[in-house]
Amino acid sequence: MSIYIDPDAVSRLRQYEMPGKLGFGRVIAPVMFRAVCQDGCWSRGELVPYTALSLDPAAKVLHYGQSCFEGLKAYRTPDDEVALFRPEKNAARMAYSAKRLCMSPVPESLFLDGVRTVALYCANLVPANSGESLYLRPFLMGTQADLTVSASASYMFYVIASPSEAYHAGNMRLWVERDDTRAAVGGTGDAKVGGNYAASLLSTGRLRERGYDQSLWLNPANRSSVDELSGMNFFAVMGEVLYTPALNGSILEGVTRASLIELARDRGYQVVEGEIHINELLKQVASGVCSEAFACGTAAIVSSISVIGDAGGSYRLSKAPGPVAQSLRQALLDIQEGRAEDRYGWMQLLGAITNI
Amino acid sequence: MSIYIDPDAVSRLRQYEMPGKLGFGRVIAPVMFRAVCQDGCWSRGELVPYTALSLDPAAKVLHYGQSCFEGLKAYRTPDDEVALFRPEKNAARMAYSAKRLCMSPVPESLFLDGVRTVALYCANLVPANSGESLYLRPFLMGTQADLTVSASASYMFYVIASPSEAYHAGNMRLWVERDDTRAAVGGTGDAKVGGNYAASLLSTGRLRERGYDQSLWLNPANRSSVDELSGMNFFAVMGEVLYTPALNGSILEGVTRASLIELARDRGYQVVEGEIHINELLKQVASGVCSEAFACGTAAIVSSISVIGDAGGSYRLSKAPGPVAQSLRQALLDIQEGRAEDRYGWMQLLGAITNI
Ligand SMILES: Cc1ncc(COP(=O)(O)O)c(C=O)c1O
Ligand SMILES: Cc1ncc(COP(=O)(O)O)c(C=O)c1O
């Protein structure tokens, strides 16, 4: 289906001036992509100026949390082309999240049209420094206006964008969350849905008061093995072996996680996907068997973990930033930013960055 | 603080014509109450015409599920007065839900102003048939526009209303949900937040295909004791004893549940709040020891359960509609609709229904 490009969107882009300081997710691009769905039928997609959206106060998303989202990045290559990293992975994950909440899924072609159109038209907004990028945020929500607890018949799909620095560049201090859980057994932990993030805010608030950065969530079934962080997957390094929690139904299947596993194996590391018992892990950190741990995600790329705090004390990783994290981060960024050969076929080049 | 009444709201009410067929939550009153909060400071409340609301596409509620809500009813008394049932309970529960999601709570006085103002101005929209009422829906959401996973600094509070019939008047067929869970241990099960309801839709969809009405959720910690329904609390009757799950952190503390416990005790029933093991319960239903079960909530009032289905078979309650459910339903409605003396001080009379 053809995409409608609103001339006002183009003129908004022409007039746009990038602020000097970016941060993460704070500067929002002046255009957005949108499409609507009624009873399973999707409208044509359109690129329009970024403006407030209009929702009926009884829209399901506002009451019953029927919303899911994705996060991926557009990168600038050395030849000033704009490129996406594995966007079909995000399309598939969003379809999975939608299904979990009984929402009409966004067809893969519409999802890809959305992220490509925004990335291409916003090509001048893709920052040039390594580690910076144009963060793309596709999201889907139920808009039907009645108060019954039931799946919406109508949906809105948007893609908005934010020129951003990497999230959490430095070393992170984690706190083992022993009380709250992020996800339920048979819950929505493996879907990227709004409610998971709302539920994590209280834990994050508590640990920030104690000088920590992020919660380390435990598995809801056993409450003793590590799941992930609120927005990143977890890895521990012991010698030449990388350990990461298996896809157990309560963690999100990160695109970065999957890519790092491939990169690490190709670099001769053994990668074990399995259960990581938190008490074991803390002992291994204390004894130095585990010298390094890191978290990964689209926003943060790869971030070393310097400390894991728990009621019993605080455990310092001997290598932070760790060499494995640093080399994997660099290898991934080299592919994403077009400095290294893309042997995996991960990148989608969208074309040259020209003045629109 | 004074409340601003928009003259357009009043003229919208004057022109409004009630549709003949109501249903539940489908007909929406033409006015609404709203207030906004910035950095913990609340604006004055206003009664305005019901119109689409304007949200930044990056508003936290749309991405990270920062939303909570309440449900309560305005009733018409025999003297044509409009009355609310224990609204301060809903105010307190909404404050609790807000805290769980790190949201700025709505002050009790603002919450009460909101529900009272809507109920009074919409007094002509309170249906007269027993069991019908004006359903009030207060809700709160985070509106700050940036993509960081963090608590919003700004909020919108709304009260909308729906002239409604009772939800699920007939006997209900429940299905024991053994796979999914509605809430996590240390999750948001005891708060009335959007994500809980989104997570329940898939289960409901599955069981509807099998001819059932509602999921019977099990406790996420043991997955063997009964918690509640997606929007109602659960009771089982054995002889003169009523059993209902204790407030264990994963079920919502229903206002109807609390009120029925008082009513039942005053009628000479013993009420036990504790664990109800599902396999035990099914055996007791099969043997006739448990002759009756019912669910309760503001929307549904009290609804008898006729069948509990499980992978192993389908268990029929011998009394459906059950006499205990029917008499408690009537006792509660008699108070709510002003036919019985309000010995508990539950009702708040707002004044006479006159033409505004
Ligand atoms: C809960 C959670 N885990 C892991 C990740 C990492 O996933 P990805 O690498 O696809 O960004 C994210 C972020 O997207 C997340 O929200
Ligand atoms: C999950 C859940 N449990 C129980 C109830 C019943 O609570 P109340 O009696 O306050 O309406 C509701 C509805 O409000 C609910 O959503």
XYZ file of C-alpha atoms and ligand atoms in Angstrom:
744
model
C 0.000 0.000 0.000
C 1.291 3.482 -0.736
C 2.262 5.782 2.085
C 0.853 9.274 2.248
C 3.455 11.952 2.966
C 1.884 15.111 4.346
C 3.639 18.171 2.832
C 3.447 19.821 6.273
C 5.563 16.994 7.659
C 8.263 17.741 5.120
C 8.224 21.449 5.858
C 8.370 20.768 9.603
C 11.497 18.703 8.966
C 13.072 21.438 6.835
C 12.563 24.004 9.584
C 13.699 21.727 12.386
C 16.777 22.598 14.413
C 18.421 19.884 16.490
C 19.074 20.876 20.098
C 22.707 20.632 21.226
C 22.147 18.330 24.195
C 20.276 15.114 23.411
C 20.111 12.744 26.363
C 17.980 9.640 25.814
C 14.363 9.806 24.618
C 13.912 13.479 25.498
C 14.228 15.185 22.108
C 11.369 14.119 19.857
C 11.482 14.372 16.065
C 8.888 16.731 14.517
C 7.149 14.087 12.383
C 5.469 10.756 13.031
C 4.002 7.840 11.136
C 0.491 6.629 11.855
C -2.125 4.152 10.733
C -5.426 3.036 12.205
C -7.170 -0.312 12.307
C -10.861 -1.072 12.499
C -12.057 -4.670 12.905
C -8.758 -6.015 11.642
C -8.488 -3.762 8.571
C -5.564 -1.364 8.473
C -5.661 2.076 6.874
C -2.886 3.408 4.684
C 0.110 4.701 6.645
C 0.844 8.414 6.723
C 3.791 10.576 7.665
C 2.401 13.631 9.432
C 3.651 16.435 11.661
C 4.167 15.424 15.289
C 1.066 16.644 17.111
C -1.051 15.733 20.093
C -3.259 12.756 19.464
C -6.940 12.744 20.157
C -8.366 9.902 22.218
C -11.840 9.244 23.523
C -11.690 9.353 27.346
C -13.169 5.830 27.368
C -10.453 4.413 25.069
C -9.359 0.947 26.266
C -5.686 1.905 26.386
C -6.365 4.442 29.150
C -8.280 2.001 31.365
C -7.217 -1.556 30.606
C -3.593 -1.123 29.527
C -4.067 -2.444 25.994
C -0.781 -1.085 24.640
C 2.494 -2.489 23.390
C 5.598 -0.933 21.913
C 9.000 -1.494 20.362
C 12.379 0.201 20.400
C 14.955 0.120 17.620
C 17.515 2.484 16.211
C 18.467 4.104 12.933
C 22.236 4.542 12.509
C 24.391 6.762 10.322
C 27.045 4.935 8.301
C 30.457 6.392 7.371
C 29.030 7.027 3.870
C 26.214 9.054 5.383
C 23.618 6.467 4.706
C 20.872 5.670 7.181
C 20.544 2.049 8.264
C 18.263 -0.038 10.499
C 19.317 -2.993 12.645
C 17.171 -6.143 12.266
C 13.830 -4.312 12.132
C 11.922 -7.477 11.193
C 12.829 -8.822 14.660
C 11.016 -5.896 16.223
C 8.079 -6.375 13.854
C 7.790 -9.998 14.931
C 8.099 -9.167 18.625
C 5.441 -6.508 18.377
C 3.124 -8.994 16.679
C 3.761 -11.360 19.595
C 3.086 -8.647 22.185
C -0.111 -7.677 20.379
C -1.318 -11.263 20.385
C -0.642 -11.573 24.119
C -2.978 -8.634 24.751
C -5.582 -9.708 22.131
C -4.785 -6.689 19.957
C -4.947 -6.570 16.158
C -1.315 -7.102 15.167
C 0.446 -4.598 12.925
C 1.271 -6.378 9.646
C 5.026 -6.751 9.142
C 4.916 -4.650 5.957
C 3.146 -1.776 7.711
C 5.544 -1.937 10.647
C 8.541 -1.838 8.286
C 6.984 0.948 6.219
C 6.567 2.928 9.411
C 10.083 2.611 10.749
C 11.689 3.035 7.316
C 9.656 6.097 6.425
C 10.412 7.829 9.706
C 14.108 6.897 9.549
C 14.491 8.074 5.963
C 12.646 11.350 6.338
C 14.432 12.026 9.626
C 17.811 11.033 8.201
C 19.250 14.453 8.976
C 18.319 13.923 12.604
C 20.478 10.800 12.974
C 23.369 12.003 15.136
C 26.896 11.385 13.858
C 28.748 10.486 17.075
C 29.383 6.823 17.731
C 26.872 5.430 20.217
C 24.313 8.050 19.275
C 21.440 7.269 16.946
C 17.838 7.976 16.077
C 15.792 5.912 18.498
C 12.545 4.737 16.880
C 9.485 4.008 18.975
C 6.663 2.114 17.248
C 3.606 1.657 19.476
C 0.134 0.218 19.234
C -2.911 0.867 21.381
C -6.564 -0.085 21.687
C -8.828 2.914 21.105
C -12.372 1.563 21.253
C -14.443 3.725 23.556
C -16.473 1.729 26.046
C -15.942 0.568 29.590
C -16.272 -3.190 29.156
C -13.135 -5.184 29.950
C -12.718 -6.647 26.486
C -10.381 -6.403 23.524
C -10.682 -3.249 21.458
C -12.066 -3.424 17.922
C -10.047 -0.362 16.871
C -6.330 0.419 17.151
C -3.847 3.180 16.431
C -0.280 2.443 15.385
C 2.353 5.169 15.602
C 6.071 5.472 15.025
C 7.748 8.407 16.726
C 11.482 9.053 16.881
C 14.056 10.553 19.202
C 17.627 11.568 18.316
C 19.432 10.118 21.334
C 22.636 9.393 23.128
C 23.087 5.855 24.439
C 21.081 5.130 27.572
C 23.245 4.418 30.666
C 26.672 4.663 29.168
C 28.561 4.155 32.421
C 28.921 1.235 34.788
C 25.712 0.215 36.487
C 24.950 -0.655 40.073
C 22.206 -3.290 40.307
C 20.046 -4.192 43.262
C 18.624 -7.709 43.648
C 14.844 -7.290 43.872
C 13.716 -9.961 46.337
C 10.218 -8.656 47.078
C 8.525 -7.424 43.951
C 8.508 -9.359 40.717
C 8.435 -7.799 37.277
C 6.485 -10.577 35.616
C 4.159 -13.386 36.589
C 4.367 -17.049 35.683
C 2.079 -17.180 32.668
C 2.055 -13.395 32.689
C 3.250 -10.829 30.184
C 6.987 -10.871 30.972
C 7.971 -12.029 27.491
C 5.887 -9.344 25.776
C 6.766 -5.665 25.476
C 3.614 -4.263 27.033
C 3.057 -1.119 29.049
C 1.966 -2.763 32.297
C 5.350 -4.469 32.817
C 7.103 -1.138 32.943
C 4.577 0.558 35.216
C 4.971 -2.348 37.650
C 8.754 -1.866 37.782
C 8.784 1.819 38.720
C 8.319 1.337 42.459
C 11.290 -1.007 42.732
C 13.468 1.375 40.713
C 12.437 4.262 42.949
C 13.377 2.344 46.102
C 16.817 1.339 44.892
C 17.672 4.781 43.558
C 17.282 6.041 47.130
C 19.940 3.515 48.095
C 22.322 4.671 45.361
C 21.646 1.893 42.840
C 20.676 2.264 39.184
C 18.581 -0.720 38.166
C 16.647 -3.645 39.633
C 17.891 -7.148 38.948
C 14.637 -9.104 38.632
C 14.318 -12.697 39.729
C 12.243 -15.361 38.066
C 8.650 -15.287 39.336
C 8.368 -19.094 39.457
C 11.319 -19.821 41.739
C 12.283 -16.339 42.971
C 15.893 -17.454 43.073
C 17.202 -17.365 39.496
C 18.031 -14.185 37.595
C 15.629 -12.986 34.899
C 16.682 -9.569 33.582
C 16.714 -5.834 34.251
C 13.668 -3.586 33.760
C 14.724 -2.855 30.180
C 17.812 -4.963 29.447
C 18.940 -8.599 29.378
C 21.644 -9.924 31.695
C 24.995 -11.679 31.084
C 27.643 -12.949 33.522
C 31.177 -13.783 32.414
C 33.157 -16.608 34.041
C 36.438 -17.293 32.283
C 35.687 -17.909 28.619
C 32.042 -18.727 29.291
C 29.132 -16.292 29.084
C 25.993 -17.159 31.028
C 22.620 -15.600 30.283
C 19.110 -16.545 31.441
C 17.284 -18.801 28.979
C 14.093 -17.613 27.299
C 11.834 -18.976 30.000
C 8.588 -17.128 29.255
C 9.130 -14.359 31.773
C 12.000 -12.455 30.123
C 11.891 -10.414 26.971
C 13.669 -11.928 23.982
C 16.087 -9.072 23.341
C 17.343 -8.445 19.825
C 20.632 -7.255 21.330
C 20.839 -10.413 23.467
C 20.365 -12.659 20.416
C 22.924 -10.680 18.407
C 25.522 -10.689 21.194
C 25.156 -14.452 21.598
C 26.065 -14.888 17.910
C 28.915 -12.405 18.086
C 30.324 -13.990 21.242
C 30.175 -17.535 19.852
C 31.906 -16.387 16.686
C 34.634 -14.933 18.878
C 35.221 -18.284 20.548
C 33.255 -17.787 23.737
C 30.964 -20.480 24.964
C 27.515 -19.062 25.686
C 25.249 -20.920 28.076
C 21.555 -20.060 28.188
C 20.185 -21.443 31.420
C 19.274 -20.698 35.012
C 21.584 -18.397 36.959
C 20.896 -18.796 40.664
C 21.320 -15.464 42.347
C 22.917 -16.803 45.525
C 25.422 -18.834 43.477
C 26.143 -15.829 41.314
C 26.806 -13.579 44.297
C 29.226 -16.180 45.683
C 30.981 -16.374 42.326
C 31.291 -12.609 42.227
C 32.659 -12.575 45.777
C 35.233 -15.283 44.998
C 36.246 -13.680 41.697
C 35.039 -16.646 39.594
C 32.654 -14.210 37.983
C 34.784 -11.210 37.146
C 32.430 -9.410 34.833
C 28.728 -8.942 34.200
C 26.861 -6.746 31.790
C 23.399 -5.860 30.576
C 22.316 -5.239 27.015
C 19.446 -3.689 25.095
C 18.771 -1.471 22.120
C 18.781 1.714 24.179
C 21.815 0.940 26.354
C 23.706 -1.233 23.821
C 26.038 -3.026 26.283
C 26.617 -1.676 29.797
C 28.993 -3.139 32.340
C 27.753 -3.835 35.831
C 30.066 -2.699 38.592
C 28.137 -3.734 41.703
C 25.310 -6.091 42.611
C 23.741 -5.096 45.908
C 21.583 -7.355 48.048
C 20.233 -7.277 51.599
C 23.306 -9.293 52.683
C 25.825 -6.880 51.244
C 27.216 -5.391 48.106
C 29.206 -7.431 45.591
C 31.747 -5.703 43.387
C 32.637 -7.081 39.976
C 36.417 -7.008 39.643
C 36.309 -5.914 35.994
C 34.044 -2.974 35.310
C 34.042 -1.856 32.608
C 34.812 -5.445 31.643
C 36.848 -6.442 28.607
C 34.233 -8.859 27.216
C 31.483 -6.262 27.464
C 33.690 -3.643 25.877
C 34.768 -5.806 22.968
C 31.244 -7.067 22.269
C 29.887 -3.537 22.471
C 32.480 -2.363 19.992
C 31.898 -5.293 17.635
C 28.154 -4.667 17.640
C 28.488 -0.912 17.172
C 30.997 -1.441 14.350
C 28.375 -3.418 12.458
C 25.510 -1.079 13.357
C 27.439 2.048 12.434
C 28.775 0.484 9.241
C 32.481 0.308 10.094
C 32.658 -3.491 10.037
C 31.478 -5.917 7.413
C 27.923 -7.105 8.086
C 28.555 -10.832 7.826
C 25.234 -11.605 9.444
C 22.972 -9.661 7.124
C 21.660 -7.651 10.071
C 21.665 -4.190 8.558
C 19.130 -2.653 6.228
C 20.539 0.303 4.325
C 17.758 2.722 3.545
C 19.672 5.060 1.232
C 21.734 8.181 1.257
C 21.134 11.020 3.680
C 20.246 13.935 1.473
C 18.408 17.103 2.182
C 14.713 16.451 1.757
C -11.036 24.438 46.266
C -13.998 25.519 44.189
C -15.083 23.518 41.172
C -15.516 25.217 37.845
C -18.748 24.280 36.051
C -18.533 24.932 32.334
C -21.891 26.343 31.112
C -21.507 24.178 27.999
C -21.519 21.110 30.214
C -24.866 22.152 31.653
C -26.380 22.796 28.246
C -25.077 19.448 26.988
C -26.874 17.797 29.886
C -30.092 19.699 29.171
C -30.076 18.528 25.559
C -29.119 14.955 26.341
C -31.497 12.127 25.503
C -30.980 8.757 27.153
C -30.946 5.823 24.733
C -33.507 3.091 25.425
C -31.063 0.173 25.643
C -28.233 0.638 28.135
C -26.062 -2.443 28.505
C -23.001 -2.014 30.708
C -20.422 0.727 30.132
C -21.535 1.455 26.574
C -23.606 4.608 26.973
C -21.400 7.457 28.133
C -22.730 10.590 29.862
C -22.154 13.847 27.944
C -20.083 15.536 30.665
C -16.917 14.726 32.583
C -14.868 15.997 35.486
C -11.166 16.674 35.075
C -8.138 18.022 36.903
C -4.438 18.029 36.112
C -1.375 17.664 38.290
C 2.117 19.021 37.723
C 4.924 18.055 40.107
C 2.470 17.089 42.808
C 0.260 20.195 42.580
C -3.320 19.687 41.530
C -5.346 22.169 39.497
C -8.923 23.074 40.298
C -11.454 20.463 39.158
C -13.805 21.290 36.300
C -17.002 19.831 34.935
C -16.771 20.068 31.152
C -18.491 18.576 28.104
C -17.380 15.041 27.268
C -14.861 15.430 24.460
C -11.788 13.710 23.090
C -8.733 14.307 25.193
C -5.474 15.498 23.786
C -2.333 13.548 24.646
C 1.240 13.916 23.514
C 2.174 10.755 21.558
C 5.090 10.288 23.977
C 2.852 10.402 27.089
C 3.921 7.766 29.630
C 0.454 6.226 29.863
C 0.612 5.134 26.219
C 4.013 3.427 26.538
C 4.602 2.370 30.119
C 1.104 1.677 31.361
C 1.074 4.351 34.063
C -2.694 4.333 34.607
C -5.115 3.326 37.319
C -8.862 3.566 37.702
C -11.860 3.045 39.922
C -15.458 1.968 39.505
C -18.385 2.953 41.701
C -22.047 3.657 41.235
C -24.560 6.413 41.825
C -28.009 5.108 42.777
C -31.492 6.595 42.678
C -33.421 6.383 45.949
C -37.214 5.990 46.236
C -37.358 9.729 47.064
C -35.553 10.512 43.814
C -32.353 11.438 45.514
C -28.979 10.462 44.126
C -26.668 8.543 46.437
C -23.139 7.140 46.350
C -21.986 3.904 47.985
C -18.817 4.190 50.135
C -16.956 6.488 47.739
C -14.144 7.124 50.225
C -13.236 3.425 49.871
C -12.650 3.986 46.163
C -10.692 7.151 46.883
C -8.411 5.213 49.226
C -7.984 2.329 46.796
C -7.117 4.690 43.965
C -4.504 6.341 46.173
C -3.048 2.886 46.833
C -3.027 1.993 43.122
C -1.365 5.300 42.293
C 1.337 4.681 44.864
C 2.028 1.209 43.464
C 2.751 2.792 40.066
C 4.662 5.813 41.495
C 1.912 8.196 40.363
C 0.889 11.408 42.107
C -2.160 10.317 44.102
C -5.467 12.132 43.690
C -6.276 13.830 47.027
C -9.364 12.322 48.654
C -11.201 15.657 48.517
C -10.580 16.037 44.776
C -11.643 12.444 44.149
C -14.856 12.971 46.121
C -15.489 16.323 44.423
C -15.157 14.570 41.100
C -17.533 11.704 41.707
C -20.066 13.869 43.549
C -20.097 16.566 40.900
C -20.593 14.102 38.068
C -23.249 12.168 39.976
C -25.177 15.294 40.937
C -25.102 16.957 37.544
C -25.944 13.643 35.856
C -28.699 12.878 38.352
C -31.300 12.691 35.591
C -29.219 9.990 33.949
C -29.410 7.643 36.941
C -31.740 4.889 35.716
C -34.730 4.043 37.867
C -34.913 0.234 37.533
C -33.499 -1.806 40.371
C -30.023 -3.080 39.533
C -29.430 -0.234 37.128
C -27.350 2.770 38.094
C -24.965 5.433 36.914
C -21.569 3.745 36.790
C -18.793 6.230 37.623
C -15.300 5.734 36.278
C -12.551 7.869 37.858
C -9.150 7.356 36.230
C -5.660 8.736 36.511
C -2.809 8.635 34.021
C 0.768 9.819 33.576
C 1.045 12.360 30.763
C 4.672 13.481 30.746
C 6.045 13.293 27.228
C 9.404 11.579 27.031
C 10.539 8.045 26.360
C 12.480 7.316 29.545
C 11.060 4.525 31.692
C 10.385 6.674 34.729
C 7.468 8.052 36.696
C 5.620 10.917 35.068
C 5.814 14.398 36.576
C 2.373 15.312 35.196
C -0.996 13.571 35.518
C -4.580 13.890 34.357
C -7.506 12.797 36.508
C -10.916 12.258 34.944
C -14.315 11.067 36.065
C -16.605 9.842 33.305
C -19.971 8.151 33.793
C -22.129 5.545 32.145
C -25.840 4.894 32.793
C -25.759 1.103 32.995
C -27.549 -2.134 33.611
C -25.842 -4.585 35.967
C -22.931 -6.415 34.408
C -23.494 -10.203 34.059
C -26.893 -10.513 35.587
C -27.270 -14.248 34.936
C -25.496 -17.313 36.237
C -21.855 -17.498 35.277
C -19.740 -20.357 33.985
C -16.151 -20.098 35.231
C -13.059 -21.793 33.856
C -10.106 -22.565 36.119
C -7.099 -20.815 34.555
C -4.171 -23.191 35.188
C -1.660 -21.675 32.737
C -1.745 -17.917 32.814
C -1.772 -15.920 36.013
C -3.438 -12.575 36.423
C -0.993 -11.191 38.961
C 2.562 -11.807 40.070
C 3.855 -12.408 43.574
C 4.953 -8.908 44.530
C 3.162 -7.645 41.441
C 0.216 -5.316 40.945
C -2.628 -7.758 41.657
C -3.917 -5.787 44.644
C -3.970 -2.491 42.707
C -6.540 -1.454 40.119
C -4.129 -0.750 37.280
C -4.565 -1.095 33.532
C -1.926 -3.777 32.943
C -3.769 -6.365 35.057
C -6.785 -6.205 32.791
C -4.829 -6.294 29.518
C -3.065 -9.420 30.794
C -6.394 -11.166 31.448
C -7.908 -10.715 27.976
C -6.197 -13.709 26.353
C -7.462 -16.103 28.996
C -10.981 -14.727 28.691
C -10.839 -15.091 24.899
C -9.788 -18.750 25.174
C -12.523 -19.734 27.582
C -15.263 -17.914 25.698
C -14.501 -20.219 22.767
C -15.203 -23.113 25.104
C -18.516 -21.629 26.217
C -17.405 -20.178 29.558
C -17.856 -16.617 30.824
C -14.987 -15.774 33.145
C -11.570 -17.020 34.238
C -11.124 -18.207 37.797
C -7.592 -17.040 38.599
C -5.311 -18.972 40.890
C -2.799 -17.533 43.298
C 0.513 -16.820 41.559
C 2.597 -18.030 44.514
C 1.144 -21.540 44.830
C -0.947 -21.851 41.663
C -3.378 -24.014 43.552
C -5.543 -21.706 45.635
C -8.292 -19.499 44.248
C -7.665 -15.755 43.937
C -10.546 -14.081 42.105
C -12.151 -13.384 38.729
C -10.826 -10.793 36.274
C -13.100 -8.143 37.767
C -14.882 -9.732 40.751
C -14.128 -11.397 44.067
C -15.061 -15.008 44.770
C -17.181 -16.695 47.478
C -18.056 -20.360 48.061
C -20.920 -21.419 50.332
C -20.750 -24.619 52.406
C -23.666 -24.980 54.790
C -23.827 -21.842 56.920
C -20.211 -20.904 56.175
C -19.009 -18.560 53.453
C -15.418 -18.928 52.272
C -13.592 -16.202 50.394
C -9.890 -15.791 49.575
C -8.008 -13.666 52.123
C -6.413 -10.379 51.062
C -3.089 -11.953 50.158
C -1.497 -9.203 48.084
C -2.530 -10.567 44.727
C -6.289 -9.969 44.827
C -8.107 -6.681 44.721
C -9.732 -5.588 47.966
C -13.269 -5.277 46.661
C -15.650 -2.811 48.262
C -18.506 -5.210 47.504
C -16.554 -8.099 49.081
C -15.988 -6.118 52.287
C -19.632 -5.057 52.415
C -20.981 -8.566 51.790
C -18.767 -9.957 54.554
C -20.387 -7.535 57.011
C -23.887 -8.202 55.723
C -23.380 -11.977 55.845
C -21.992 -11.944 59.395
C -24.889 -9.814 60.557
C -27.205 -12.413 59.038
C -25.612 -15.153 61.115
C -23.293 -16.668 58.544
C -19.740 -17.473 59.465
C -17.340 -15.936 56.934
C -13.873 -17.424 56.607
C -11.190 -15.469 54.777
C -8.442 -17.902 53.873
C -7.007 -20.155 51.215
C -9.446 -22.077 49.049
C -7.592 -24.895 47.310
C -9.046 -25.364 43.892
C -8.818 -29.162 43.843
C -10.514 -29.342 47.246
C -13.174 -26.948 46.082
C -13.925 -28.951 42.951
C -14.282 -32.092 45.080
C -16.625 -30.255 47.435
C -18.706 -29.072 44.487
C -18.809 -32.614 43.080
C -19.903 -34.089 46.424
C -22.448 -31.350 47.063
C -20.670 -30.065 50.198
C -20.322 -26.809 48.319
C -23.750 -26.149 46.908
C -23.339 -22.560 45.912
C -20.677 -20.110 44.767
C -20.874 -16.521 43.658
C -18.780 -13.592 42.528
C -19.195 -9.964 43.488
C -18.119 -6.538 42.371
C -19.488 -3.059 41.850
C -20.398 -3.692 38.227
C -21.912 -7.172 38.637
C -23.206 -6.715 42.224
C -23.577 -10.424 43.144
C -23.662 -13.114 40.446
C -24.204 -16.794 41.052
C -21.826 -19.290 39.514
C -23.468 -22.267 37.852
C -20.468 -24.222 36.583
C -16.717 -24.388 37.248
C -14.926 -25.990 34.321
C -11.438 -27.458 34.470
C -9.322 -29.680 32.233
C -10.582 -32.685 34.209
C -14.259 -31.913 33.717
C -17.021 -29.555 34.472
C -18.452 -29.121 37.981
C -22.014 -27.974 38.398
C -23.097 -26.058 41.493
C -26.349 -27.573 42.703
C -27.849 -24.182 43.624
C -27.584 -21.577 40.896
C -28.920 -19.008 41.331
C -28.097 -19.762 44.953
C -30.216 -18.591 47.888
C -27.321 -17.020 49.796
C -26.187 -15.039 46.747
C -29.728 -13.939 46.061
C -30.451 -12.811 49.593
C -27.133 -10.970 49.955
C -27.616 -9.322 46.569
C -31.056 -8.149 47.604
C -29.861 -6.927 51.010
C -27.059 -4.943 49.416
C -29.252 -3.468 46.694
C -31.915 -2.557 49.264
C -29.345 -0.416 51.043
C -27.831 0.992 47.871
C -31.175 1.852 46.347
C -32.480 3.313 49.593
C -35.215 0.782 50.391
C -33.559 -0.509 53.566
C -32.215 1.370 56.540
C -28.512 2.138 56.115
C -27.348 0.825 59.476
C -23.727 0.830 58.338
C -23.466 4.453 57.235
C -22.458 3.344 53.761
C -24.564 5.702 51.695
C -23.861 9.320 50.875
C -26.977 11.184 49.832
C -26.069 13.955 47.437
C -29.418 15.690 47.236
C -32.613 15.713 45.290
C -32.777 14.956 41.597
C -34.078 18.133 40.055
C -33.871 19.499 36.592
C -30.625 21.395 36.261
C 12.332 -5.883 29.661
C 13.353 -5.764 28.578
N 14.297 -6.694 28.483
C 15.224 -6.651 27.519
C 15.264 -5.621 26.598
C 16.299 -5.622 25.518
O 15.707 -5.900 24.254
P 16.345 -5.346 22.907
O 17.748 -5.831 22.894
O 15.522 -5.944 21.819
O 16.272 -3.865 22.960
C 14.298 -4.599 26.686
C 14.340 -3.445 25.795
O 13.890 -3.469 24.711
C 13.312 -4.681 27.685
O 12.357 -3.743 27.776
C -9.797 -7.573 39.804
C -11.012 -7.137 40.528
N -11.390 -7.816 41.618
C -12.483 -7.467 42.334
C -13.266 -6.393 41.978
C -14.443 -6.016 42.803
O -14.191 -4.803 43.507
P -15.372 -3.820 43.925
O -16.306 -4.638 44.739
O -14.717 -2.730 44.711
O -15.991 -3.331 42.660
C -12.927 -5.671 40.830
C -13.759 -4.577 40.349
O -13.702 -3.506 40.777
C -11.765 -6.032 40.099
O -11.398 -5.354 39.013
